[in-house]
Amino acid sequence: FLLEPMAAKLVLPLLGGAPAVWNTCVVFFQAMLLAGYAYAHAGPAWLGVRRHAALHLLLLVGSFLTLQLTLDGAARSPEANPFVWLLLLLVRFIGLPFFLLATTAPLLQKWFCSTSHSAARDPYFLYSASNLGSLAGLLLYPIVVEPSLRLQTQASVWVFGYAAFALGSMLCAATLWRRSAQQSGAPDLPTSARETAAAIPWSRRFRWLVLALAPSSLMLAVTTFVSTDIAAVPLLWILPLALYLLTFVLAFSATSRYPRAIVDRALPLLILPLALFMILQINGPIAVVIPVHLLVFFLAALTCHRQVAEDRPDPAHLTEFYFWIALGGILGSLFNTLVAPLVFTAIVEYPTVLVLVCLLRRVPEGEKSVPRALRFAMPVAAGVFTLAVMLAGPRIESTVLRFGLLAVPAFLCLTVSRLRLPFAVGIGLMLLGSAFQPDPHGDVLSAERTFFGTYKVRLQEDGRYRSLSHGTTMHGMQSVAADTQTEPLSYYHRTGPFGEIVEAVPRASGHREIAVVGLGVGSLASYRRPDQRWTFFEIDPAVERIARRAEHFTYLASCADACTVVLGDARQSLKALDGNEYGVIVLDAFSSDAIPMHLVTREALQIYLARLAPGGVLAFHISNRHLDLEPVLARLAEGAQLTALIRRDRIPNDTSPDGKASSDWLVMTRSTEDFDALTTNRQWTPAATNPRVALWTDDFSNILAVLSRR
């Protein structure tokens, strides 16, 4: 579990920092886990104990021949859906070592069962210990490893650790080999185990599968939520996964004494406010919202995994039991990562699996006091009331008032919280009713979902503007009126920081080529001068399709052949260019409200400078609700001996009537003489470093140091 976040961080720069990168990595890890469990289950039965131990020794030795913790020589990702490409890349670089790591828990427990140890008849406590070790490794990464060690150093340390693991596994296999050689055959199983072997019904296996599927899917749904609007970094990926592992530790521990009755009662009480957050699309403050999401996930995963642990079979079925758990885990991941983006245009999997958890949860024992006639009348009434509030939404401007009104259906659901099916129906109908609410930001003209996120084109401000949003963040807008269609709006308004940057750029020949990282709706194309060529670098083909639809946006169309779009990760694309020099390079690559971290490192800056013409300007759009990137970029500029200026443009209510939005922009130049017009503007001030923020590199970043306290 040190390898998981480390491998994901290695591949992140190849795919633009999208949160889906981690979700796809989780699918790979769970697929390897499933393969490892299948190997541990079927291998000894097919090959016999001695031959299987010999095969395991050969695989351990062979894994060192295939181990490669660098991505040198990796091909560029495809432009469309890189899901399969990323899986194959991970198989190529870390497939066999991770597969062997995945076999460890069930295989060692199976070998342990063949010993005469007093605990051999119930070895499931080792599964708890295994997950505890996984949790420790996972938490060490963001707290100790990532802030302290460069990425290549991390890889080297991990290889030494893997060598120690391989040596220990070889010793265990050799011990088993000698033991099996001294016996006439495989150890005899207890009679109860042989009887149980033929008695496990498929309904029981299906129950294990579903109870493992729900927490896995819920984990990725929560991960997508917390990383979409902050940053695609290991720290935020690890939180849900750490809680996921902790639930296994508590559920399978032989000594765990957590208050189970309190968990059973607390889960519905926390699901209700979470449902209200979803219905009202409340995403902040993050100090309140994220803990609620994480706590509900933790309790939901714990109640599911506890039921799995309590239904564990005789040790004779140990490896098969783990196989069904692993199969449920990967099916949950595939639903979120592969199926949902293809089937849904919005994040539907989160509320869907939340309702499934309501169906699977443990209900407190005791009298069900709700009259039978009201058991479904109450949840239906909750759904109808929610629908009424949603349809009346435009006339209820206060979020607090709407929250108060929705407390009524929440209370109706609370009355049936001790009844599994009625409560699930109530939550499901409330969430379904919310789907009929008018979009609070305007009329939705189109919606699309890809590997990189969800997109909506809206008609807003009484039909005056069309806008594009990615997740919860607007990525540009355009006036509907013909006489103002060519005007840049929102963050790119002519009276804002970027307008001042363009006016300050010299009109020399070296500034005829302009590069923009991040397309959005193409707003920046409206700044093109007749003698200039603008190149936009965009990772998601869907964004280009949206920007080129004339019925939505016309910025690119008005730019004609003088504006081109290069698809793929911008950093990789810029690096691959040979001989191109740009007078201005604009960094405006959002992943919802998060900027991909690999675009703000020392190595990334070196690529930009190699493509920047003499006297050229780097412009970074760093508007962000949660991260303050000023000290990061100031430190980069300091290290490269560049001049850095920043301007924070604040608008009351964040948007003015003429379509201007608040925005933060930072510029870098090789010399102050390149930017005399801005240095004399008092609104542009020198970017400030922070002693807490070290130089970010491809090998090092620290998200905790730049979390905004505004």
mmCIF file of N, CA and C in Angstrom, residues 124-125 127-128 245-258 301-310:
data_model
loop_
_atom_site.group_PDB
_atom_site.id
_atom_site.type_symbol
_atom_site.label_atom_id
_atom_site.label_comp_id
_atom_site.label_asym_id
_atom_site.label_seq_id
_atom_site.Cartn_x
_atom_site.Cartn_y
_atom_site.Cartn_z
ATOM 1 N N TYR A 124 -8.693 -15.913 10.636
ATOM 2 C CA TYR A 124 -9.164 -14.656 10.033
ATOM 3 C C TYR A 124 -8.615 -13.419 10.735
ATOM 4 N N PHE A 125 -8.084 -13.581 11.940
ATOM 5 C CA PHE A 125 -7.466 -12.433 12.607
ATOM 6 C C PHE A 125 -6.255 -11.934 11.812
ATOM 7 N N TYR A 127 -6.212 -11.606 8.636
ATOM 8 C CA TYR A 127 -6.736 -10.682 7.627
ATOM 9 C C TYR A 127 -6.843 -9.284 8.211
ATOM 10 N N SER A 128 -7.245 -9.211 9.485
ATOM 11 C CA SER A 128 -7.288 -7.915 10.166
ATOM 12 C C SER A 128 -5.882 -7.338 10.285
ATOM 13 N N LEU A 245 -9.822 0.563 4.561
ATOM 14 C CA LEU A 245 -8.988 -0.470 5.184
ATOM 15 C C LEU A 245 -9.259 -0.586 6.675
ATOM 16 N N LEU A 246 -9.478 0.558 7.327
ATOM 17 C CA LEU A 246 -9.748 0.542 8.760
ATOM 18 C C LEU A 246 -11.007 -0.256 9.076
ATOM 19 N N THR A 247 -12.009 -0.188 8.205
ATOM 20 C CA THR A 247 -13.231 -0.961 8.457
ATOM 21 C C THR A 247 -12.952 -2.460 8.393
ATOM 22 N N PHE A 248 -12.043 -2.887 7.513
ATOM 23 C CA PHE A 248 -11.657 -4.298 7.480
ATOM 24 C C PHE A 248 -10.945 -4.687 8.772
ATOM 25 N N VAL A 249 -10.068 -3.812 9.254
ATOM 26 C CA VAL A 249 -9.338 -4.085 10.491
ATOM 27 C C VAL A 249 -10.315 -4.287 11.643
ATOM 28 N N LEU A 250 -11.267 -3.368 11.782
ATOM 29 C CA LEU A 250 -12.225 -3.448 12.883
ATOM 30 C C LEU A 250 -13.167 -4.633 12.724
ATOM 31 N N ALA A 251 -13.591 -4.899 11.493
ATOM 32 C CA ALA A 251 -14.573 -5.956 11.267
ATOM 33 C C ALA A 251 -13.996 -7.345 11.512
ATOM 34 N N PHE A 252 -12.729 -7.565 11.145
ATOM 35 C CA PHE A 252 -12.150 -8.904 11.234
ATOM 36 C C PHE A 252 -11.269 -9.106 12.468
ATOM 37 N N SER A 253 -11.077 -8.067 13.251
ATOM 38 C CA SER A 253 -10.230 -8.204 14.430
ATOM 39 C C SER A 253 -10.902 -9.081 15.483
ATOM 40 N N ALA A 254 -10.101 -9.954 16.082
ATOM 41 C CA ALA A 254 -10.635 -10.820 17.134
ATOM 42 C C ALA A 254 -10.811 -10.075 18.444
ATOM 43 N N THR A 255 -10.186 -8.907 18.568
ATOM 44 C CA THR A 255 -10.235 -8.164 19.834
ATOM 45 C C THR A 255 -10.960 -6.830 19.713
ATOM 46 N N SER A 256 -11.519 -6.535 18.538
ATOM 47 C CA SER A 256 -12.180 -5.237 18.338
ATOM 48 C C SER A 256 -13.418 -5.126 19.217
ATOM 49 N N ARG A 257 -13.554 -3.981 19.884
ATOM 50 C CA ARG A 257 -14.690 -3.766 20.790
ATOM 51 C C ARG A 257 -15.371 -2.425 20.510
ATOM 52 N N TYR A 258 -15.496 -2.047 19.248
ATOM 53 C CA TYR A 258 -16.151 -0.776 18.947
ATOM 54 C C TYR A 258 -17.657 -0.897 19.222
ATOM 55 N N ALA A 301 -19.266 1.452 5.235
ATOM 56 C CA ALA A 301 -18.317 0.381 4.928
ATOM 57 C C ALA A 301 -18.143 -0.548 6.122
ATOM 58 N N LEU A 302 -18.131 0.028 7.317
ATOM 59 C CA LEU A 302 -17.958 -0.783 8.523
ATOM 60 C C LEU A 302 -19.125 -1.739 8.719
ATOM 61 N N THR A 303 -20.346 -1.249 8.517
ATOM 62 C CA THR A 303 -21.501 -2.129 8.730
ATOM 63 C C THR A 303 -21.548 -3.236 7.678
ATOM 64 N N CYS A 304 -21.117 -2.942 6.438
ATOM 65 C CA CYS A 304 -21.084 -3.979 5.402
ATOM 66 C C CYS A 304 -19.985 -5.004 5.679
ATOM 67 N N HIS A 305 -18.789 -4.523 5.987
ATOM 68 C CA HIS A 305 -17.666 -5.435 6.219
ATOM 69 C C HIS A 305 -17.857 -6.242 7.500
ATOM 70 N N ARG A 306 -18.543 -5.654 8.482
ATOM 71 C CA ARG A 306 -18.806 -6.410 9.703
ATOM 72 C C ARG A 306 -19.727 -7.591 9.408
ATOM 73 N N GLN A 307 -20.722 -7.380 8.561
ATOM 74 C CA GLN A 307 -21.619 -8.480 8.207
ATOM 75 C C GLN A 307 -20.883 -9.568 7.434
ATOM 76 N N VAL A 308 -19.942 -9.161 6.583
ATOM 77 C CA VAL A 308 -19.126 -10.144 5.867
ATOM 78 C C VAL A 308 -18.293 -10.949 6.857
ATOM 79 N N ALA A 309 -17.662 -10.263 7.804
ATOM 80 C CA ALA A 309 -16.800 -10.939 8.778
ATOM 81 C C ALA A 309 -17.591 -11.904 9.652
ATOM 82 N N GLU A 310 -18.785 -11.503 10.047
ATOM 83 C CA GLU A 310 -19.601 -12.366 10.900
ATOM 84 C C GLU A 310 -20.101 -13.598 10.156
#
